[in-house]
Amino acid sequence: MIEFGASDLQRAKLIDFPNLSSFASVLNKDGAQSSFIYEAETPYSKIRYHIPQLELARSLFLINSYFCRSCLSSTALQQEFDVHYEVERDHLEIRILPSSSFPKGALEQSGVVQLLVWLFSDQEVMASYESIFRHYQQNRQMTKNGEQWCFSFVPPPMQGWKLHVKGRSSNEDKDYLVEEIVGLEINARLPRTTRISHVSFQENEESDGGTKHIAIPTESVVDDEDLQLDDEETANVETGTRFIEAEPTWVSFSSPSRIEKSRRTRKSSQTISEKEEATTDGNSHLVSTDEPYLGGVLAAADVGGKQDATNYNSIFANRFAAFNELILILKNKFRCRVTFEETLVLPKVGRSRLHLCKDGSPRVIKAVGLRCNGSEFVLLEVDASDGVKMLSTKVLTGVDSETWRNDFEKIRRGVVKSSLNWPNDLFDRLYGQEGHREVNHPKGLGELEVPREGMEGWAERCYSLA
């Protein structure tokens, strides 16, 4: 992990990293890439981190094909988004224009949405993104093999950030080459609230009138893992974009924005939906990552996104009012000490929409680590604020703090994959059959009408399993 202080990044080339390669062909090709050098002091030595500029830009901005295309235009964002900031309310309005090619499915990824807010609310961040086009214009060259340029850009201020990286050290351990950025902790204060509007955000309002029969095509049942990319065919803008699951870089903001989606209310008469079989052919498993347009052949697909690892403890505290009261009882009555507390969003998995609440806001899960009488355990509670489903409280023992971040990521995905149920097979593999137990909620929890003895009984059952 690299922690950034006040010192600046130095522009360099990858050839400046000692022991880059023993092969001349690699030195000539990879060594020409632009990089940043960041010098960090440790208690015992000084280390120089070599960060490829393209890898840093990928982790910050180039998170899907839309941003990869729009960064090479000076007007794409201005033509496709209408943005207004209200200083008095500390509120940001983002209107995605009807002509925009921004994929609607990306708005279901909370990490992508927070990055949009960051980009449109911070002038220095926007200037960094726009510098990609400026450097491209300055450095591109036409050769017999086509257009080429050495990627470079101006990074945003990174003081107080943490980069979680993979790479390798030089032979003398004085330099470190970053080969992959897997996570970013960004020290940034986003607007208190943000409202995003899109032409597709609408909800129906019942009204008197005749009955309408609407034929709705059924969705393809092809799983994401069975999709195949076709590099030769074009993508159709009318099919919607399939997001192929990969391992996206995660991002965490120190002060995130509360997001709401602006929905237009549409009056409609009684509507009866009749499923219509979708026309399918032998190419239903084929998708294209080309820029989609009306005459395209295959369904559009995109690889990437941004996993949201932001802690939403304060923003979604009201969704866990009873659970927070449980923690207080464990602290005051049973003398437990909280070791960590985090509220993270459930990720989008495949075509499931269970990672969202009924109102379109992210569904979250809260984890609280506790230490009581020398033993440690973790309590998990899933957000059921929209009344869809309420899971019992999960008690975990034997949790390793070194692997908890990866464990929690797997658990969050498992909850969605299991249709808002605890992924007990996963818990068995992580902690053994004796390392996870469930505690039923007290009666009346859904209506927040639990007597004091019911709350204390809930706490005592959790404590007994620690």
PDB file of N, CA and C in Angstrom, residues 52 55 58-59 163-167 176-183 247-249:
ATOM      1  N   PRO A  52       3.119   3.481 -13.435  1.00  0.00           N
ATOM      2  CA  PRO A  52       2.819   3.767 -14.844  1.00  0.00           C
ATOM      3  C   PRO A  52       1.629   4.726 -14.951  1.00  0.00           C
ATOM      4  N   GLU A  55      -1.654   3.083 -16.029  1.00  0.00           N
ATOM      5  CA  GLU A  55      -2.291   2.279 -14.986  1.00  0.00           C
ATOM      6  C   GLU A  55      -3.003   3.172 -13.978  1.00  0.00           C
ATOM      7  N   ARG A  58      -6.103   4.404 -15.681  1.00  0.00           N
ATOM      8  CA  ARG A  58      -7.083   3.316 -15.777  1.00  0.00           C
ATOM      9  C   ARG A  58      -7.854   3.158 -14.476  1.00  0.00           C
ATOM     10  N   SER A  59      -7.157   3.182 -13.364  1.00  0.00           N
ATOM     11  CA  SER A  59      -7.812   2.972 -12.076  1.00  0.00           C
ATOM     12  C   SER A  59      -8.701   4.147 -11.687  1.00  0.00           C
ATOM     13  N   LEU A 163      -3.080   3.991  -2.146  1.00  0.00           N
ATOM     14  CA  LEU A 163      -3.205   3.081  -3.275  1.00  0.00           C
ATOM     15  C   LEU A 163      -2.854   1.677  -2.822  1.00  0.00           C
ATOM     16  N   HIS A 164      -3.721   0.735  -3.110  1.00  0.00           N
ATOM     17  CA  HIS A 164      -3.454  -0.672  -2.831  1.00  0.00           C
ATOM     18  C   HIS A 164      -2.992  -1.300  -4.142  1.00  0.00           C
ATOM     19  N   VAL A 165      -1.782  -1.807  -4.141  1.00  0.00           N
ATOM     20  CA  VAL A 165      -1.141  -2.168  -5.408  1.00  0.00           C
ATOM     21  C   VAL A 165      -0.524  -3.564  -5.359  1.00  0.00           C
ATOM     22  N   LYS A 166      -0.244  -4.068  -6.569  1.00  0.00           N
ATOM     23  CA  LYS A 166       0.577  -5.264  -6.753  1.00  0.00           C
ATOM     24  C   LYS A 166       1.768  -4.869  -7.617  1.00  0.00           C
ATOM     25  N   GLY A 167       2.910  -5.484  -7.373  1.00  0.00           N
ATOM     26  CA  GLY A 167       4.093  -5.155  -8.160  1.00  0.00           C
ATOM     27  C   GLY A 167       5.309  -5.900  -7.664  1.00  0.00           C
ATOM     28  N   TYR A 176      10.229   0.363  -6.219  1.00  0.00           N
ATOM     29  CA  TYR A 176       9.100  -0.565  -6.328  1.00  0.00           C
ATOM     30  C   TYR A 176       8.314  -0.214  -7.581  1.00  0.00           C
ATOM     31  N   LEU A 177       8.093  -1.200  -8.453  1.00  0.00           N
ATOM     32  CA  LEU A 177       7.340  -1.002  -9.683  1.00  0.00           C
ATOM     33  C   LEU A 177       5.890  -1.445  -9.469  1.00  0.00           C
ATOM     34  N   VAL A 178       4.965  -0.523  -9.626  1.00  0.00           N
ATOM     35  CA  VAL A 178       3.538  -0.834  -9.521  1.00  0.00           C
ATOM     36  C   VAL A 178       3.088  -1.464 -10.837  1.00  0.00           C
ATOM     37  N   GLU A 179       2.631  -2.700 -10.767  1.00  0.00           N
ATOM     38  CA  GLU A 179       2.150  -3.387 -11.969  1.00  0.00           C
ATOM     39  C   GLU A 179       0.633  -3.374 -12.066  1.00  0.00           C
ATOM     40  N   GLU A 180      -0.048  -3.250 -10.928  1.00  0.00           N
ATOM     41  CA  GLU A 180      -1.511  -3.186 -10.940  1.00  0.00           C
ATOM     42  C   GLU A 180      -1.994  -2.437  -9.704  1.00  0.00           C
ATOM     43  N   ILE A 181      -2.943  -1.530  -9.907  1.00  0.00           N
ATOM     44  CA  ILE A 181      -3.620  -0.844  -8.799  1.00  0.00           C
ATOM     45  C   ILE A 181      -4.940  -1.563  -8.580  1.00  0.00           C
ATOM     46  N   VAL A 182      -5.112  -2.154  -7.408  1.00  0.00           N
ATOM     47  CA  VAL A 182      -6.313  -2.949  -7.139  1.00  0.00           C
ATOM     48  C   VAL A 182      -7.346  -2.186  -6.325  1.00  0.00           C
ATOM     49  N   GLY A 183      -6.923  -1.115  -5.648  1.00  0.00           N
ATOM     50  CA  GLY A 183      -7.868  -0.355  -4.838  1.00  0.00           C
ATOM     51  C   GLY A 183      -7.370   1.047  -4.561  1.00  0.00           C
ATOM     52  N   GLU A 247     -12.814  -8.353 -12.372  1.00  0.00           N
ATOM     53  CA  GLU A 247     -12.368  -7.964 -11.042  1.00  0.00           C
ATOM     54  C   GLU A 247     -12.016  -6.479 -11.088  1.00  0.00           C
ATOM     55  N   PRO A 248     -13.035  -5.613 -11.014  1.00  0.00           N
ATOM     56  CA  PRO A 248     -12.764  -4.184 -11.142  1.00  0.00           C
ATOM     57  C   PRO A 248     -12.005  -3.638  -9.943  1.00  0.00           C
ATOM     58  N   THR A 249     -11.271  -2.582 -10.183  1.00  0.00           N
ATOM     59  CA  THR A 249     -10.598  -1.879  -9.097  1.00  0.00           C
ATOM     60  C   THR A 249     -11.648  -1.343  -8.129  1.00  0.00           C
TER      61      THR A 249
END
